[in-house]
Amino acid sequence: MMTTKKPANFITDTCDVQWAFLHKPDNKFGDPGNHNITVIVDDVLKQKIDSLKSEFSATKINGMRTTDDGTVLLKCKSSSYTKKGTPAFPCHDANANPTEAIAFGGDKVKLKITPMVINRDGSMSFFLSGVQIIDKKPYEGGSNGFEKTEGFDGSDYKAPESSSEESTPEVAEKVTEISGDGLPF
């Protein structure tokens, strides 16, 4: 099923990460799953992909799509490390040294990808062989859309322990007072 033609691996220019699932295997469609990354395709990468598609007479490019706003995205996957039981896909830093850091959306990366032409339908897929993180956005546990402002600092706040009727008799009295026939429900 896999490949009739395997063009040489290549390394992309710096790409913007749209989405990445490199921190653990994506097993939405079963185990062992895969690691994957989706990058925004710029003009240079688009030309390289179009050239490979033409050179190897591929019928289509798997994992490539255009969003509603016209942005072209390419998703590359790898199951090599998930089959070995490696939880996170190994990445490299800008100095080409291995790093514990993982690429996430908004980061800038270079990808080492392996193009393959698939036997069954003549389509071309791009498999993830390596990730080099060029620019890493600070990760703060996910973006919530808020910016820091003056006011309540909940970093040391402790939630009240759950209470029962015995510890708060005034609540039980109020509930008894309003549970008469005059309630609208």
XYZ file of C-alpha atoms in Angstrom:
185
model
C 0.000 0.000 0.000
C 2.665 2.494 0.946
C 4.787 3.849 -1.830
C 5.739 3.393 -5.426
C 8.050 6.404 -5.421
C 9.824 8.010 -2.526
C 11.308 11.410 -3.360
C 14.174 12.580 -1.144
C 13.502 14.057 2.287
C 13.668 17.797 2.430
C 13.719 20.509 5.058
C 11.227 23.342 4.758
C 12.015 26.987 5.250
C 10.659 28.441 8.503
C 6.901 27.803 8.790
C 4.232 29.061 11.179
C 2.610 26.287 13.215
C -1.173 26.319 13.062
C -1.672 23.207 15.207
C 0.596 20.546 16.694
C 0.015 17.241 18.458
C 3.606 16.421 19.362
C 3.392 16.308 23.168
C 1.737 12.878 23.128
C 0.319 10.522 20.502
C -2.933 11.556 18.858
C -4.938 8.350 19.151
C -8.340 9.687 18.152
C -8.524 7.035 15.427
C -6.971 4.209 17.456
C -3.732 3.153 19.050
C -0.836 3.614 18.836
C -1.839 6.856 17.093
C 0.563 9.367 15.580
C 2.317 12.645 16.186
C 1.276 15.388 13.784
C 1.804 19.031 12.999
C -0.087 21.442 10.748
C 1.805 24.377 9.268
C 0.819 27.350 7.145
C 2.070 26.854 3.592
C 3.890 29.896 2.207
C 4.634 30.488 -1.483
C 8.062 28.783 -1.348
C 6.694 25.602 0.242
C 3.707 25.631 -2.120
C 6.065 25.741 -5.131
C 8.111 22.825 -3.742
C 4.961 20.740 -3.136
C 3.548 21.570 -6.587
C 6.885 20.669 -8.182
C 6.982 17.278 -6.408
C 3.359 16.606 -7.292
C 4.087 17.278 -10.956
C 7.428 15.440 -11.041
C 5.958 12.255 -9.573
C 2.546 12.556 -11.305
C 0.673 12.533 -8.007
C -3.103 12.819 -8.269
C -3.471 14.957 -5.132
C -1.701 16.012 -1.936
C -2.958 14.322 1.231
C -3.126 16.525 4.328
C -3.265 19.785 2.376
C -6.309 22.023 2.629
C -7.375 25.609 2.208
C -9.284 27.376 4.982
C -12.272 29.668 4.421
C -9.981 32.709 4.551
C -7.689 31.265 1.841
C -4.860 30.079 4.110
C -3.231 26.888 2.813
C -2.347 24.327 5.501
C -0.276 21.148 5.372
C -0.592 18.395 7.967
C 2.356 16.005 8.355
C 2.185 12.865 10.500
C 4.530 10.276 11.935
C 3.797 7.036 13.737
C 7.481 6.051 14.027
C 7.844 7.176 17.629
C 4.392 6.091 18.795
C 5.128 2.537 17.625
C 8.276 2.652 19.788
C 6.260 3.927 22.765
C 7.902 7.356 22.806
C 5.362 9.759 24.339
C 6.551 13.058 22.801
C 7.928 13.634 19.317
C 11.608 14.616 19.672
C 12.298 18.190 18.587
C 15.480 20.211 18.054
C 16.226 23.806 18.938
C 17.527 26.497 16.581
C 21.094 25.291 17.256
C 20.100 21.810 15.962
C 20.427 20.321 19.459
C 17.788 17.987 20.919
C 15.407 19.770 23.285
C 12.649 18.825 25.705
C 10.551 21.676 24.248
C 7.671 20.792 21.954
C 6.298 22.944 19.144
C 2.775 24.320 19.609
C 0.500 26.595 17.591
C 2.035 30.009 16.986
C 5.629 28.745 17.072
C 7.929 28.927 14.052
C 9.550 25.683 12.917
C 11.430 23.981 10.145
C 10.179 20.515 9.244
C 12.091 17.593 7.831
C 9.480 15.799 5.768
C 9.441 12.684 3.646
C 7.188 12.787 0.587
C 5.725 9.477 -0.584
C 3.473 8.551 -3.483
C 0.803 6.099 -2.312
C 0.152 3.029 -4.515
C -3.591 2.724 -4.060
C -4.555 6.074 -5.560
C -1.396 7.849 -6.736
C -1.737 10.554 -4.072
C 1.248 12.085 -2.278
C 1.613 12.259 1.501
C 4.211 14.105 3.538
C 5.456 12.224 6.588
C 7.066 14.012 9.518
C 10.727 13.085 10.028
C 11.911 15.952 12.241
C 10.985 19.288 13.842
C 13.364 22.162 14.540
C 11.901 24.930 16.693
C 13.136 28.282 15.356
C 11.005 30.634 17.480
C 9.073 29.508 20.554
C 6.206 31.495 21.979
C 6.066 31.435 25.768
C 3.607 28.765 26.844
C 1.497 29.754 29.827
C -0.846 26.801 30.039
C -2.954 27.816 27.081
C -4.401 31.099 25.974
C -7.665 32.227 27.514
C -7.918 35.480 25.578
C -7.429 37.706 28.628
C -4.600 40.115 29.297
C -3.259 40.896 32.779
C -4.970 43.840 34.454
C -5.238 45.421 37.931
C -7.554 43.689 40.368
C -8.128 40.350 42.033
C -5.123 38.034 42.231
C -6.401 34.513 42.743
C -3.027 32.774 42.763
C -3.206 32.181 46.550
C -6.989 31.895 46.825
C -8.321 28.806 48.567
C -11.862 27.731 47.763
C -14.130 27.351 50.794
C -14.603 23.813 51.957
C -17.993 22.328 51.186
C -20.527 23.037 53.884
C -23.360 20.975 55.293
C -26.575 21.985 57.033
C -24.947 21.306 60.425
C -22.149 23.793 59.804
C -24.460 26.510 58.432
C -27.803 26.350 60.245
C -28.848 29.792 58.956
C -28.975 28.425 55.397
C -31.184 25.518 56.464
C -33.571 27.930 58.249
C -33.876 30.150 55.160
C -34.582 27.142 52.931
C -37.321 25.985 55.345
C -38.830 29.510 55.397
C -39.236 29.742 51.600
C -40.466 26.227 50.952
C -44.181 26.978 51.315
C -47.223 26.862 49.005
C -46.547 30.367 47.696
C -43.679 29.309 45.465
C -44.235 29.786 41.715
C -42.765 26.401 40.809
